Amino acid sequence: MKPLLLCFAFAVIVGIGNAAVMDTGGLSRDSFPKGFVFGTATSAYQVEGMANKGGRGPCIWDVYVKQPGHIANNDTADVAVDQYHHYKEDVDLLANFNFDAYRFSISWSRIFPEGVGRVNWEGVDYYNRLINYLVKKGITPYGNLYHYDLPQALQEKYNGFLNRQIVEDYADYAEFCFKTFGDRVKNWFTFNEPRIVAALGFDNGINPPSRCSKEVGNCTDGNSAIEPYIVGHNLILSHAEAVKRYREKYQAKQKGSIGILLDFNWYEPLTRSKADNYAAQRARDFHVGWFLHPIRYGEYPRTMQEIVGKRLPKFTEEEVKMVNGSFDYVGINQYTTSYISNPTSPSNVTSYQSDWNAAFANAKNGVQIGPRANSWWLYIVPWGMYKTVTYIKERYGDMNVIISENGMDDPGNATLPNGLKDTTRIKFFKDYMTQLKKAIDEGANVTGYFAWSLLDNFEWLLGYTSRFGIVYVDYNNLKRCVKVTVMKRLLLCFAFAVIIGIGNVAVMDTGRLSRESFPMGFVLGTSTSAYQVEGMANKGHIANNDTADVADDQYHHYKEDVDLLAKFNFDAYRFSISWSRIFPEGVGKVNWAGVAYYNRMINYLVKKGITPYGNLYHSDLPLALQEKYNGFLNHQFVEDYVDYVEFCFKTFGDRVKNWFTFNEPRIVAALGFDNGVIPPLRCSKEVGNCTAGNLAFEPYIVGHNLILSHAKVVKKYREKYQANQKGRIGILLDFNWCEPLTRSKIDNYAAQRARDFHVGWFLHPIRYGEYPRTMQEIVGERLPKFTEEEVKMVNGSFDYVGINQYTTRYISSPETPSNITSYQIDWNATFATTKNGVQIGLRANSGWLYIVPWGMYKAVTYVKERYGNLNIIISENGMDNPGNATLPNGLKDTTRIKFFKDYMTQLKKAIDEGANVTGYFAWSLVDNFEWSLGYTSRFGIIYVDYKNLKRYPKMSAYWFKQLLEKKQ
């Protein structure tokens, strides 16, 4: 919802405060037949971005746009509007504005980078995520298989659509999509505007692959008299072959429908003369008839056969059978209308366009046919919609028609706030839909309408100089902002919010935060770990000699805890799986009672509408592996961990779609092998009271094995499970912000070293394939190295990264160097919690946790700027009160409420400035066993009475309930 609230101020500025009572011309959903589908549309090349990333191969447009002079301002679609990363936000917009469906296209070269052969599973995963989220949000996906973006490899291999081989290659690609996505996509289109592909690419050559005769255009090769028809023929056969395969192998089981998308601008005779009427009919035959006539009647229009003659390919008898009737519905892209007249003199050029033998006009008797939009070709002529639809009904029978594109554009340089006031577009939609309704009322079988376009985007030859969207996109930061077209519901909701907010004195202060303060689709959840709520621990190292033998007994109370999640409006639950509950010896024998427990919990989460986020390791290595080969210090750990994790993917991955490999691997390596304060208690004698260890080497060995374990697991998931299970995988890293104590260079360098040795230790390798340069220089030979093969495996081994953010420290350069060699000493940094006598923030119960909200902003912004705008989830954030807090005092956690409010406000600030944060998880759901602090620390938003394990929601839980309330 964030773009809506951000834009409200603009709405007021541009004077659209009365948008809630906009004139719809008497139109409503009820004006159209029952079951009529209302949607909006985009195409992959125009919105996705990630043109050179994510494993995608180049398409013919990628080559074309790089050649100067082809595209306005030499724009490219390398980023476009980055729907690849913003798809949830865009789908949420669809849902918010009551659309039923979304017509998107699939990039052939994102699936098959070379057009055939090798599959790019990262691309497959993207479309799975998009489709799944559409379904989750109740939006029906309409999948278009081709929208102008032929893989460049096929163009170079055999001249693309000029070669008959394209038929089989396209059908193979289409069949892969049917197999992979057809369980959810029930509405398919084979091609968008095949006429444009053939005419603009092979007749006048203004689109790639830029082929035409020399007398027609500025092309280096081509034949405008023949090639457009060859291409059109191959497009029709490709369409028909794909439909044939769908009907024979998939349609009965998947219960879907398939069709094609045809452009059709209405052609009105300039006068009532026979010559002009014949010219207009020729134009219609050469335009929509070129493709619609064969799939309806099995042959080209008689007009085309007579005029084009032998230049027009012929269908064999077998092909006629395949082509005839090869549709369940036909999409019509309808925008504009032109007057047509018989030309006064014939053309001396032979080409597809000259074969029409028709002259175009945009005025009649000195009166323009309609107002012109931004695009030179787009005149606003609503009655053309009525005539188009009626013509198809009368000439081609009562076929199922979908208006698959309809819209108009404004200039691309329209800036905020003026770019939101698109009253001309509102009138366009109202008038065109009124004419559509008229045709439907007279018997036209039209079952859907799709507005073009959801978003402002890359508009082909016009680049970003044209805006067709009902949602404004700021191309500088890709923020979405709704236009007047869709502002109506926003203002209604805003008015209700004001009324409720003023009258409700009992409402807690959220600092103006709400669910709508964050991007659409933003996930808000809470977390626990297995050991802290269900596990076992060694006695003797814990405050009060506490153990986790019982902990909160979530093993038996999981339904109660999940019900609390649902009651307080959380979207998700991040839990961890205990390795030793699945494999008691770490490997080998499976404990099926443990498996059954996690199955019960996961099933109940799904039943209650809570999305499970599964963390595979949270500080609980099976003791058997520590005793067998020293656990993390041995490379064998990598293989055993992968085996355990693969079991989890196979067993739970049909329901768990969000995975994390490790929680805070830095803590595992540093506290377990550097200062030895947590198991396995290894350190050098000069640092701590350990019986074994070497803190100069062992932390880095452990860290290296953890990174390799993570990367190998991600590789396994991507190769074997991700495409089928349609999930994502990442890692959870702790990152307390390190702020320079002073502005001096040495303190700044010290703070940067601290960040590199902290979050950089693990994030740098998985992002860039190597350790931070700082670490390489300081640690030297003690730092393990990745082999070339490992670099490939490690680099990019994440779909998202979880950041556990709690606190902040001042960092300065130490006055005297240490004579000890260890991981912590390698930082060469001094920590402080005060500056000029002022404490950095209020201290929580834990000695290390100072409340510093601005550290959240700085941590997130740093990750964005240093590591690229990767997908971040704030996977832990919270504070603790003393464990001895009793009822009812333990419920009044006002300091915690202020903590969450202030930290989330700083998080929102970072998001508003472009940080790609897609979720926030509060730590923790319940008070629990807090490691070395035992039960002397309470992090939960739910109070647990450890005597009887009863749960009591704290004030902070009710604060979240209000914050997370979903507006209707």
mmCIF file of C-alpha atoms in Angstrom, residues 9-189:
data_model
loop_
_atom_site.group_PDB
_atom_site.id
_atom_site.type_symbol
_atom_site.label_atom_id
_atom_site.label_comp_id
_atom_site.label_asym_id
_atom_site.label_seq_id
_atom_site.Cartn_x
_atom_site.Cartn_y
_atom_site.Cartn_z
ATOM 1 C CA ALA A 9 -0.243 14.292 -0.885
ATOM 2 C CA PHE A 10 0.246 14.559 -4.634
ATOM 3 C CA ALA A 11 -3.453 13.893 -5.116
ATOM 4 C CA VAL A 12 -4.307 16.882 -2.988
ATOM 5 C CA ILE A 13 -1.728 19.063 -4.755
ATOM 6 C CA VAL A 14 -3.116 18.359 -8.213
ATOM 7 C CA GLY A 15 -6.676 18.920 -7.094
ATOM 8 C CA ILE A 16 -8.177 15.467 -7.296
ATOM 9 C CA GLY A 17 -9.573 15.294 -3.810
ATOM 10 C CA ASN A 18 -12.990 14.627 -5.284
ATOM 11 C CA ALA A 19 -11.685 11.576 -7.153
ATOM 12 C CA ALA A 20 -13.758 9.383 -4.837
ATOM 13 C CA VAL A 21 -16.844 10.450 -6.750
ATOM 14 C CA MET A 22 -15.411 10.227 -10.254
ATOM 15 C CA ASP A 23 -17.852 9.957 -13.125
ATOM 16 C CA THR A 24 -17.898 6.405 -14.512
ATOM 17 C CA GLY A 25 -20.539 7.229 -17.087
ATOM 18 C CA GLY A 26 -22.912 4.839 -15.358
ATOM 19 C CA LEU A 27 -20.472 1.942 -15.871
ATOM 20 C CA SER A 28 -19.818 -0.605 -13.138
ATOM 21 C CA ARG A 29 -18.857 -4.250 -12.919
ATOM 22 C CA ASP A 30 -22.567 -5.048 -13.074
ATOM 23 C CA SER A 31 -22.805 -3.338 -16.478
ATOM 24 C CA PHE A 32 -21.039 -6.321 -18.031
ATOM 25 C CA PRO A 33 -22.036 -9.992 -18.251
ATOM 26 C CA LYS A 34 -21.665 -12.207 -15.212
ATOM 27 C CA GLY A 35 -18.157 -13.625 -15.020
ATOM 28 C CA PHE A 36 -16.710 -10.888 -17.245
ATOM 29 C CA VAL A 37 -12.986 -10.585 -16.510
ATOM 30 C CA PHE A 38 -11.379 -7.204 -15.850
ATOM 31 C CA GLY A 39 -7.604 -7.098 -15.950
ATOM 32 C CA THR A 40 -4.558 -5.167 -16.973
ATOM 33 C CA ALA A 41 -1.492 -6.138 -18.925
ATOM 34 C CA THR A 42 2.255 -5.744 -19.443
ATOM 35 C CA SER A 43 4.962 -7.505 -21.422
ATOM 36 C CA ALA A 44 8.195 -9.011 -20.148
ATOM 37 C CA TYR A 45 10.610 -6.884 -22.159
ATOM 38 C CA GLN A 46 8.839 -3.669 -21.227
ATOM 39 C CA VAL A 47 8.727 -4.157 -17.458
ATOM 40 C CA GLU A 48 10.988 -6.934 -16.194
ATOM 41 C CA GLY A 49 14.483 -5.505 -16.434
ATOM 42 C CA MET A 50 17.312 -7.880 -15.465
ATOM 43 C CA ALA A 51 18.026 -7.965 -19.190
ATOM 44 C CA ASN A 52 21.617 -9.090 -18.775
ATOM 45 C CA LYS A 53 21.211 -10.869 -15.445
ATOM 46 C CA GLY A 54 19.486 -13.791 -13.836
ATOM 47 C CA GLY A 55 20.722 -16.183 -16.512
ATOM 48 C CA ARG A 56 18.634 -14.587 -19.253
ATOM 49 C CA GLY A 57 19.958 -14.721 -22.815
ATOM 50 C CA PRO A 58 19.698 -11.717 -25.143
ATOM 51 C CA CYS A 59 16.677 -11.252 -27.365
ATOM 52 C CA ILE A 60 16.570 -9.420 -30.683
ATOM 53 C CA TRP A 61 15.494 -6.192 -28.968
ATOM 54 C CA ASP A 62 18.539 -6.253 -26.660
ATOM 55 C CA VAL A 63 20.780 -6.043 -29.725
ATOM 56 C CA TYR A 64 18.586 -3.488 -31.465
ATOM 57 C CA VAL A 65 18.392 -0.987 -28.597
ATOM 58 C CA LYS A 66 22.167 -0.912 -28.248
ATOM 59 C CA GLN A 67 22.506 0.516 -31.771
ATOM 60 C CA PRO A 68 22.439 4.339 -31.538
ATOM 61 C CA GLY A 69 19.511 6.117 -33.127
ATOM 62 C CA HIS A 70 16.941 3.323 -32.968
ATOM 63 C CA ILE A 71 15.295 4.232 -29.659
ATOM 64 C CA ALA A 72 14.262 7.655 -28.374
ATOM 65 C CA ASN A 73 17.064 9.062 -26.211
ATOM 66 C CA ASN A 74 18.927 5.789 -26.863
ATOM 67 C CA ASP A 75 16.987 4.293 -23.950
ATOM 68 C CA THR A 76 17.312 0.594 -23.133
ATOM 69 C CA ALA A 77 15.194 -1.908 -21.216
ATOM 70 C CA ASP A 78 18.139 -3.274 -19.234
ATOM 71 C CA VAL A 79 16.314 -2.222 -16.067
ATOM 72 C CA ALA A 80 12.957 -1.098 -17.458
ATOM 73 C CA VAL A 81 10.759 -0.807 -14.342
ATOM 74 C CA ASP A 82 12.358 -3.840 -12.683
ATOM 75 C CA GLN A 83 9.231 -5.913 -12.185
ATOM 76 C CA TYR A 84 11.668 -8.801 -11.713
ATOM 77 C CA HIS A 85 12.175 -7.492 -8.184
ATOM 78 C CA HIS A 86 8.978 -5.427 -7.758
ATOM 79 C CA TYR A 87 6.469 -8.085 -8.852
ATOM 80 C CA LYS A 88 4.870 -8.383 -5.424
ATOM 81 C CA GLU A 89 4.347 -4.652 -5.213
ATOM 82 C CA ASP A 90 2.783 -4.677 -8.676
ATOM 83 C CA VAL A 91 0.518 -7.633 -7.948
ATOM 84 C CA ASP A 92 -0.578 -5.973 -4.729
ATOM 85 C CA LEU A 93 -1.591 -2.943 -6.782
ATOM 86 C CA LEU A 94 -3.712 -5.210 -8.987
ATOM 87 C CA ALA A 95 -5.422 -6.669 -5.947
ATOM 88 C CA ASN A 96 -5.883 -3.319 -4.257
ATOM 89 C CA PHE A 97 -7.701 -1.895 -7.262
ATOM 90 C CA ASN A 98 -10.020 -4.863 -7.704
ATOM 91 C CA PHE A 99 -8.647 -6.283 -10.947
ATOM 92 C CA ASP A 100 -9.510 -9.919 -11.614
ATOM 93 C CA ALA A 101 -6.581 -10.831 -13.843
ATOM 94 C CA TYR A 102 -3.100 -9.966 -15.002
ATOM 95 C CA ARG A 103 -1.887 -10.587 -18.556
ATOM 96 C CA PHE A 104 1.891 -10.884 -18.455
ATOM 97 C CA SER A 105 4.321 -12.319 -20.985
ATOM 98 C CA ILE A 106 7.089 -14.848 -20.525
ATOM 99 C CA SER A 107 10.509 -14.010 -21.920
ATOM 100 C CA TRP A 108 11.550 -16.947 -24.108
ATOM 101 C CA SER A 109 15.244 -16.164 -23.618
ATOM 102 C CA ARG A 110 14.836 -16.000 -19.834
ATOM 103 C CA ILE A 111 13.704 -19.633 -19.943
ATOM 104 C CA PHE A 112 15.937 -20.833 -22.794
ATOM 105 C CA PRO A 113 18.878 -18.422 -23.099
ATOM 106 C CA GLU A 114 19.877 -19.980 -26.436
ATOM 107 C CA GLY A 115 16.274 -20.446 -27.543
ATOM 108 C CA VAL A 116 16.561 -24.237 -27.241
ATOM 109 C CA GLY A 117 18.377 -26.716 -25.024
ATOM 110 C CA ARG A 118 19.640 -25.508 -21.673
ATOM 111 C CA VAL A 119 17.019 -24.272 -19.230
ATOM 112 C CA ASN A 120 17.699 -21.214 -17.075
ATOM 113 C CA TRP A 121 16.106 -22.334 -13.829
ATOM 114 C CA GLU A 122 16.551 -18.937 -12.234
ATOM 115 C CA GLY A 123 14.217 -17.546 -14.881
ATOM 116 C CA VAL A 124 11.767 -20.374 -14.306
ATOM 117 C CA ASP A 125 11.870 -19.603 -10.604
ATOM 118 C CA TYR A 126 11.008 -15.950 -11.249
ATOM 119 C CA TYR A 127 7.888 -16.833 -13.206
ATOM 120 C CA ASN A 128 6.917 -19.402 -10.597
ATOM 121 C CA ARG A 129 7.177 -16.744 -7.897
ATOM 122 C CA LEU A 130 5.154 -14.283 -9.944
ATOM 123 C CA ILE A 131 2.455 -16.824 -10.788
ATOM 124 C CA ASN A 132 2.263 -18.132 -7.239
ATOM 125 C CA TYR A 133 1.897 -14.636 -5.857
ATOM 126 C CA LEU A 134 -0.817 -13.803 -8.382
ATOM 127 C CA VAL A 135 -2.724 -16.906 -7.306
ATOM 128 C CA LYS A 136 -2.132 -16.123 -3.633
ATOM 129 C CA LYS A 137 -3.575 -12.645 -4.091
ATOM 130 C CA GLY A 138 -6.589 -13.918 -6.010
ATOM 131 C CA ILE A 139 -5.463 -12.553 -9.390
ATOM 132 C CA THR A 140 -5.986 -14.882 -12.359
ATOM 133 C CA PRO A 141 -2.799 -15.209 -14.447
ATOM 134 C CA TYR A 142 -3.101 -14.874 -18.228
ATOM 135 C CA GLY A 143 0.172 -16.044 -19.752
ATOM 136 C CA ASN A 144 1.387 -14.694 -23.080
ATOM 137 C CA LEU A 145 4.160 -16.826 -24.541
ATOM 138 C CA TYR A 146 5.649 -14.328 -26.994
ATOM 139 C CA HIS A 147 5.725 -10.536 -27.048
ATOM 140 C CA TYR A 148 8.265 -9.457 -29.703
ATOM 141 C CA ASP A 149 11.309 -10.880 -27.864
ATOM 142 C CA LEU A 150 12.772 -13.675 -30.014
ATOM 143 C CA PRO A 151 15.992 -15.127 -28.550
ATOM 144 C CA GLN A 152 18.897 -13.540 -30.413
ATOM 145 C CA ALA A 153 20.526 -16.967 -30.632
ATOM 146 C CA LEU A 154 17.796 -18.214 -32.984
ATOM 147 C CA GLN A 155 17.999 -15.092 -35.113
ATOM 148 C CA GLU A 156 21.722 -15.678 -35.549
ATOM 149 C CA LYS A 157 21.366 -19.436 -35.956
ATOM 150 C CA TYR A 158 18.810 -19.558 -38.756
ATOM 151 C CA ASN A 159 17.224 -16.105 -39.287
ATOM 152 C CA GLY A 160 14.475 -16.696 -36.748
ATOM 153 C CA PHE A 161 10.923 -16.564 -38.100
ATOM 154 C CA LEU A 162 12.119 -16.776 -41.703
ATOM 155 C CA ASN A 163 13.088 -20.390 -41.100
ATOM 156 C CA ARG A 164 10.567 -23.212 -40.751
ATOM 157 C CA GLN A 165 12.643 -24.604 -37.849
ATOM 158 C CA ILE A 166 11.114 -21.883 -35.685
ATOM 159 C CA VAL A 167 7.843 -23.816 -35.617
ATOM 160 C CA GLU A 168 9.318 -26.766 -33.722
ATOM 161 C CA ASP A 169 11.565 -24.664 -31.501
ATOM 162 C CA TYR A 170 8.701 -22.372 -30.509
ATOM 163 C CA ALA A 171 6.388 -25.311 -29.841
ATOM 164 C CA ASP A 172 9.044 -26.944 -27.652
ATOM 165 C CA TYR A 173 9.400 -23.736 -25.638
ATOM 166 C CA ALA A 174 5.614 -23.383 -25.358
ATOM 167 C CA GLU A 175 5.285 -26.999 -24.239
ATOM 168 C CA PHE A 176 7.880 -26.452 -21.514
ATOM 169 C CA CYS A 177 5.748 -23.562 -20.251
ATOM 170 C CA PHE A 178 2.586 -25.674 -20.336
ATOM 171 C CA LYS A 179 4.322 -28.412 -18.325
ATOM 172 C CA THR A 180 5.936 -26.028 -15.861
ATOM 173 C CA PHE A 181 3.292 -23.374 -15.260
ATOM 174 C CA GLY A 182 0.083 -24.909 -16.601
ATOM 175 C CA ASP A 183 -1.024 -26.262 -13.234
ATOM 176 C CA ARG A 184 -1.710 -22.612 -12.288
ATOM 177 C CA VAL A 185 -1.907 -20.733 -15.589
ATOM 178 C CA LYS A 186 -5.223 -21.668 -17.166
ATOM 179 C CA ASN A 187 -5.337 -18.943 -19.795
ATOM 180 C CA TRP A 188 -2.708 -18.884 -22.531
ATOM 181 C CA PHE A 189 -1.901 -16.749 -25.553
#
